[in-house]
Amino acid sequence: HDVVVYTMNTFAGYKEPVFNPHHIHFETSARYFHEWMKHTWGDQGFTDFMLNMRIRSILFAALGFAALLLVLWKLTHSLFWGTSGAVLATMTHGYMSYASRFDTAIFPAAWFVVMLGATMQKRFTPLRSIIVGIVFTIGILLHQYMGLACITLALPLLLPDRFFRAHNP
């Protein structure tokens, strides 16, 4: 049912100047991606809307997998554990199931890992804070409930350093 609703909203965005998107970003960015695929790769057969939407989802799933691999590699300093953890996490979050459909679930699931990686810094400079703010804004645009993830990831930044002394000798 969701796939039909998203497809109808995306096509409404093509025809009507005002439409009611179900999510903040999903339908409009789908339209732009489809137009880009037709313009760039249309002569090679990439003119089918649903094929292009599945490619878009698979690309985002690959981004989430790569981000998860990098975050886990940074935490464990082991490519084996980073890869194993990324494979297990993407399997449990249904990356391939959602990536093969025109559905919204893959976008915030994959972007959360990017948000987590953006906050894993020892020091925040003004530029890094701006970058984290942009990453969080994109997360909220991917799905409204990502606002809760932004709060969850930002709250530890407000805690005093003495709470983290056990990890910082």
PDB file of C-alpha atoms in Angstrom:
ATOM      1  CA  HIS A   1       0.000   0.000   0.000  1.00  0.00           C
ATOM      2  CA  ASP A   2       2.767   2.450   0.895  1.00  0.00           C
ATOM      3  CA  VAL A   3       4.490   1.959  -2.449  1.00  0.00           C
ATOM      4  CA  VAL A   4       1.274   2.895  -4.262  1.00  0.00           C
ATOM      5  CA  VAL A   5       0.802   6.005  -2.081  1.00  0.00           C
ATOM      6  CA  TYR A   6       4.414   7.149  -2.613  1.00  0.00           C
ATOM      7  CA  THR A   7       4.177   6.585  -6.342  1.00  0.00           C
ATOM      8  CA  MET A   8       0.909   8.548  -6.586  1.00  0.00           C
ATOM      9  CA  ASN A   9       2.344  11.423  -4.513  1.00  0.00           C
ATOM     10  CA  THR A  10       5.482  11.502  -6.659  1.00  0.00           C
ATOM     11  CA  PHE A  11       3.454  11.645  -9.859  1.00  0.00           C
ATOM     12  CA  ALA A  12       1.231  14.344  -8.303  1.00  0.00           C
ATOM     13  CA  GLY A  13       4.390  16.342  -7.708  1.00  0.00           C
ATOM     14  CA  TYR A  14       5.065  16.179 -11.452  1.00  0.00           C
ATOM     15  CA  LYS A  15       1.658  17.518 -12.427  1.00  0.00           C
ATOM     16  CA  GLU A  16       0.346  19.744  -9.663  1.00  0.00           C
ATOM     17  CA  PRO A  17       2.038  22.864  -8.310  1.00  0.00           C
ATOM     18  CA  VAL A  18       0.827  21.974  -4.792  1.00  0.00           C
ATOM     19  CA  PHE A  19       0.596  18.429  -3.515  1.00  0.00           C
ATOM     20  CA  ASN A  20       0.489  16.731  -0.149  1.00  0.00           C
ATOM     21  CA  PRO A  21       3.678  14.744   0.321  1.00  0.00           C
ATOM     22  CA  HIS A  22       3.515  11.969   2.885  1.00  0.00           C
ATOM     23  CA  HIS A  23       7.085  12.712   3.967  1.00  0.00           C
ATOM     24  CA  ILE A  24       9.086  15.913   3.860  1.00  0.00           C
ATOM     25  CA  HIS A  25      11.675  14.860   1.290  1.00  0.00           C
ATOM     26  CA  PHE A  26      10.634  11.622  -0.257  1.00  0.00           C
ATOM     27  CA  GLU A  27       8.409  12.455  -3.196  1.00  0.00           C
ATOM     28  CA  THR A  28      10.233  15.582  -4.365  1.00  0.00           C
ATOM     29  CA  SER A  29      13.689  14.048  -4.208  1.00  0.00           C
ATOM     30  CA  ALA A  30      12.344  10.976  -6.022  1.00  0.00           C
ATOM     31  CA  ARG A  31      11.180  13.213  -8.836  1.00  0.00           C
ATOM     32  CA  TYR A  32      14.569  14.935  -9.092  1.00  0.00           C
ATOM     33  CA  PHE A  33      16.418  11.608  -9.015  1.00  0.00           C
ATOM     34  CA  HIS A  34      14.199  10.145 -11.733  1.00  0.00           C
ATOM     35  CA  GLU A  35      14.686  13.218 -13.936  1.00  0.00           C
ATOM     36  CA  TRP A  36      18.455  13.038 -13.418  1.00  0.00           C
ATOM     37  CA  MET A  37      18.541   9.333 -14.265  1.00  0.00           C
ATOM     38  CA  LYS A  38      16.493   9.900 -17.445  1.00  0.00           C
ATOM     39  CA  HIS A  39      18.672  12.809 -18.493  1.00  0.00           C
ATOM     40  CA  THR A  40      21.999  11.129 -17.694  1.00  0.00           C
ATOM     41  CA  TRP A  41      21.346   7.441 -18.449  1.00  0.00           C
ATOM     42  CA  GLY A  42      18.085   7.496 -20.429  1.00  0.00           C
ATOM     43  CA  ASP A  43      19.720   6.457 -23.691  1.00  0.00           C
ATOM     44  CA  GLN A  44      20.889   3.273 -21.915  1.00  0.00           C
ATOM     45  CA  GLY A  45      17.377   2.351 -20.796  1.00  0.00           C
ATOM     46  CA  PHE A  46      17.051   4.013 -17.397  1.00  0.00           C
ATOM     47  CA  THR A  47      13.696   5.646 -18.151  1.00  0.00           C
ATOM     48  CA  ASP A  48      11.484   3.369 -16.050  1.00  0.00           C
ATOM     49  CA  PHE A  49      10.351   5.189 -12.917  1.00  0.00           C
ATOM     50  CA  MET A  50      10.179   2.160 -10.585  1.00  0.00           C
ATOM     51  CA  LEU A  51      13.586   0.865 -11.703  1.00  0.00           C
ATOM     52  CA  ASN A  52      15.120   4.268 -10.964  1.00  0.00           C
ATOM     53  CA  MET A  53      13.450   4.373  -7.542  1.00  0.00           C
ATOM     54  CA  ARG A  54      14.827   0.946  -6.697  1.00  0.00           C
ATOM     55  CA  ILE A  55      18.289   2.061  -7.794  1.00  0.00           C
ATOM     56  CA  ARG A  56      17.920   5.110  -5.544  1.00  0.00           C
ATOM     57  CA  SER A  57      17.007   2.902  -2.573  1.00  0.00           C
ATOM     58  CA  ILE A  58      19.862   0.476  -3.258  1.00  0.00           C
ATOM     59  CA  LEU A  59      22.341   3.376  -3.467  1.00  0.00           C
ATOM     60  CA  PHE A  60      21.138   4.655  -0.103  1.00  0.00           C
ATOM     61  CA  ALA A  61      21.386   1.157   1.405  1.00  0.00           C
ATOM     62  CA  ALA A  62      24.980   0.976   0.134  1.00  0.00           C
ATOM     63  CA  LEU A  63      25.685   4.373   1.742  1.00  0.00           C
ATOM     64  CA  GLY A  64      24.293   3.094   5.048  1.00  0.00           C
ATOM     65  CA  PHE A  65      26.336  -0.093   4.838  1.00  0.00           C
ATOM     66  CA  ALA A  66      29.533   1.852   4.085  1.00  0.00           C
ATOM     67  CA  ALA A  67      28.860   4.314   6.913  1.00  0.00           C
ATOM     68  CA  LEU A  68      28.194   1.470   9.327  1.00  0.00           C
ATOM     69  CA  LEU A  69      31.375  -0.304   8.265  1.00  0.00           C
ATOM     70  CA  LEU A  70      33.389   2.893   8.834  1.00  0.00           C
ATOM     71  CA  VAL A  71      31.829   3.588  12.238  1.00  0.00           C
ATOM     72  CA  LEU A  72      32.406   0.022  13.435  1.00  0.00           C
ATOM     73  CA  TRP A  73      35.933  -0.016  12.011  1.00  0.00           C
ATOM     74  CA  LYS A  74      36.649   3.221  13.886  1.00  0.00           C
ATOM     75  CA  LEU A  75      35.298   1.732  17.117  1.00  0.00           C
ATOM     76  CA  THR A  76      36.974  -1.687  16.871  1.00  0.00           C
ATOM     77  CA  HIS A  77      40.063  -0.886  14.761  1.00  0.00           C
ATOM     78  CA  SER A  78      39.374  -4.157  12.954  1.00  0.00           C
ATOM     79  CA  LEU A  79      38.187  -4.470   9.370  1.00  0.00           C
ATOM     80  CA  PHE A  80      36.896  -7.976  10.128  1.00  0.00           C
ATOM     81  CA  TRP A  81      34.656  -6.815  12.994  1.00  0.00           C
ATOM     82  CA  GLY A  82      33.627  -3.706  11.095  1.00  0.00           C
ATOM     83  CA  THR A  83      32.543  -5.736   8.087  1.00  0.00           C
ATOM     84  CA  SER A  84      30.909  -8.472  10.181  1.00  0.00           C
ATOM     85  CA  GLY A  85      29.011  -5.936  12.267  1.00  0.00           C
ATOM     86  CA  ALA A  86      27.912  -3.993   9.196  1.00  0.00           C
ATOM     87  CA  VAL A  87      26.618  -7.146   7.510  1.00  0.00           C
ATOM     88  CA  LEU A  88      24.742  -8.260  10.642  1.00  0.00           C
ATOM     89  CA  ALA A  89      23.273  -4.820  11.340  1.00  0.00           C
ATOM     90  CA  THR A  90      22.115  -4.265   7.785  1.00  0.00           C
ATOM     91  CA  MET A  91      20.537  -7.720   7.752  1.00  0.00           C
ATOM     92  CA  THR A  92      18.641  -7.099  10.983  1.00  0.00           C
ATOM     93  CA  HIS A  93      17.468  -3.686   9.835  1.00  0.00           C
ATOM     94  CA  GLY A  94      16.184  -5.140   6.571  1.00  0.00           C
ATOM     95  CA  TYR A  95      18.340  -3.041   4.254  1.00  0.00           C
ATOM     96  CA  MET A  96      17.960  -5.361   1.287  1.00  0.00           C
ATOM     97  CA  SER A  97      14.245  -5.842   1.868  1.00  0.00           C
ATOM     98  CA  TYR A  98      13.578  -2.103   1.931  1.00  0.00           C
ATOM     99  CA  ALA A  99      16.165  -1.277  -0.708  1.00  0.00           C
ATOM    100  CA  SER A 100      14.381  -3.411  -3.272  1.00  0.00           C
ATOM    101  CA  ARG A 101      11.151  -1.415  -2.877  1.00  0.00           C
ATOM    102  CA  PHE A 102      10.032   2.170  -3.309  1.00  0.00           C
ATOM    103  CA  ASP A 103       9.707   2.763   0.443  1.00  0.00           C
ATOM    104  CA  THR A 104      10.918   5.331   2.944  1.00  0.00           C
ATOM    105  CA  ALA A 105      12.343   3.042   5.609  1.00  0.00           C
ATOM    106  CA  ILE A 106      15.809   2.625   4.102  1.00  0.00           C
ATOM    107  CA  PHE A 107      16.578   6.347   4.039  1.00  0.00           C
ATOM    108  CA  PRO A 108      16.433   7.171   7.778  1.00  0.00           C
ATOM    109  CA  ALA A 109      17.817   3.733   8.715  1.00  0.00           C
ATOM    110  CA  ALA A 110      20.894   4.333   6.584  1.00  0.00           C
ATOM    111  CA  TRP A 111      21.263   8.015   7.488  1.00  0.00           C
ATOM    112  CA  PHE A 112      21.155   7.363  11.241  1.00  0.00           C
ATOM    113  CA  VAL A 113      24.564   5.727  10.987  1.00  0.00           C
ATOM    114  CA  VAL A 114      25.889   8.839   9.201  1.00  0.00           C
ATOM    115  CA  MET A 115      24.468  10.944  12.048  1.00  0.00           C
ATOM    116  CA  LEU A 116      26.114   8.670  14.609  1.00  0.00           C
ATOM    117  CA  GLY A 117      29.460   8.920  12.816  1.00  0.00           C
ATOM    118  CA  ALA A 118      29.182  12.707  12.645  1.00  0.00           C
ATOM    119  CA  THR A 119      28.850  12.938  16.446  1.00  0.00           C
ATOM    120  CA  MET A 120      31.743  10.582  17.222  1.00  0.00           C
ATOM    121  CA  GLN A 121      34.334  13.310  17.659  1.00  0.00           C
ATOM    122  CA  LYS A 122      36.488  14.193  20.636  1.00  0.00           C
ATOM    123  CA  ARG A 123      36.404  17.926  19.914  1.00  0.00           C
ATOM    124  CA  PHE A 124      33.810  20.051  18.214  1.00  0.00           C
ATOM    125  CA  THR A 125      34.990  23.135  16.378  1.00  0.00           C
ATOM    126  CA  PRO A 126      32.491  25.672  15.029  1.00  0.00           C
ATOM    127  CA  LEU A 127      32.904  24.222  11.517  1.00  0.00           C
ATOM    128  CA  ARG A 128      32.363  20.651  12.738  1.00  0.00           C
ATOM    129  CA  SER A 129      29.282  21.815  14.645  1.00  0.00           C
ATOM    130  CA  ILE A 130      27.877  23.346  11.461  1.00  0.00           C
ATOM    131  CA  ILE A 131      28.533  20.104   9.575  1.00  0.00           C
ATOM    132  CA  VAL A 132      26.802  18.078  12.311  1.00  0.00           C
ATOM    133  CA  GLY A 133      23.869  20.501  12.145  1.00  0.00           C
ATOM    134  CA  ILE A 134      23.596  19.983   8.380  1.00  0.00           C
ATOM    135  CA  VAL A 135      23.794  16.192   8.801  1.00  0.00           C
ATOM    136  CA  PHE A 136      21.044  16.345  11.458  1.00  0.00           C
ATOM    137  CA  THR A 137      18.882  18.584   9.255  1.00  0.00           C
ATOM    138  CA  ILE A 138      19.151  16.117   6.387  1.00  0.00           C
ATOM    139  CA  GLY A 139      18.187  13.360   8.835  1.00  0.00           C
ATOM    140  CA  ILE A 140      15.029  15.218   9.846  1.00  0.00           C
ATOM    141  CA  LEU A 141      14.192  15.822   6.184  1.00  0.00           C
ATOM    142  CA  LEU A 142      14.512  12.091   5.530  1.00  0.00           C
ATOM    143  CA  HIS A 143      11.846  11.365   8.132  1.00  0.00           C
ATOM    144  CA  GLN A 144      10.224  13.407  10.873  1.00  0.00           C
ATOM    145  CA  TYR A 145      10.979  10.907  13.639  1.00  0.00           C
ATOM    146  CA  MET A 146      14.707  11.458  13.078  1.00  0.00           C
ATOM    147  CA  GLY A 147      14.259  14.559  15.228  1.00  0.00           C
ATOM    148  CA  LEU A 148      14.208  12.168  18.197  1.00  0.00           C
ATOM    149  CA  ALA A 149      17.475  10.634  16.989  1.00  0.00           C
ATOM    150  CA  CYS A 150      18.995  14.116  16.791  1.00  0.00           C
ATOM    151  CA  ILE A 151      18.024  14.791  20.395  1.00  0.00           C
ATOM    152  CA  THR A 152      19.350  11.402  21.507  1.00  0.00           C
ATOM    153  CA  LEU A 153      22.690  11.941  19.778  1.00  0.00           C
ATOM    154  CA  ALA A 154      23.056  15.562  20.922  1.00  0.00           C
ATOM    155  CA  LEU A 155      22.220  15.076  24.613  1.00  0.00           C
ATOM    156  CA  PRO A 156      25.571  13.444  25.511  1.00  0.00           C
ATOM    157  CA  LEU A 157      27.303  16.532  24.128  1.00  0.00           C
ATOM    158  CA  LEU A 158      25.635  18.562  26.870  1.00  0.00           C
ATOM    159  CA  LEU A 159      26.835  16.298  29.682  1.00  0.00           C
ATOM    160  CA  PRO A 160      29.857  17.419  31.712  1.00  0.00           C
ATOM    161  CA  ASP A 161      33.210  15.813  30.932  1.00  0.00           C
ATOM    162  CA  ARG A 162      33.397  14.149  34.357  1.00  0.00           C
ATOM    163  CA  PHE A 163      30.795  11.592  33.191  1.00  0.00           C
ATOM    164  CA  PHE A 164      33.258  10.368  30.559  1.00  0.00           C
ATOM    165  CA  ARG A 165      36.484  10.286  32.598  1.00  0.00           C
ATOM    166  CA  ALA A 166      36.416   6.493  32.863  1.00  0.00           C
ATOM    167  CA  HIS A 167      37.130   6.330  29.119  1.00  0.00           C
ATOM    168  CA  ASN A 168      39.573   9.257  29.016  1.00  0.00           C
ATOM    169  CA  PRO A 169      42.552   8.501  31.281  1.00  0.00           C
TER     170      PRO A 169
END
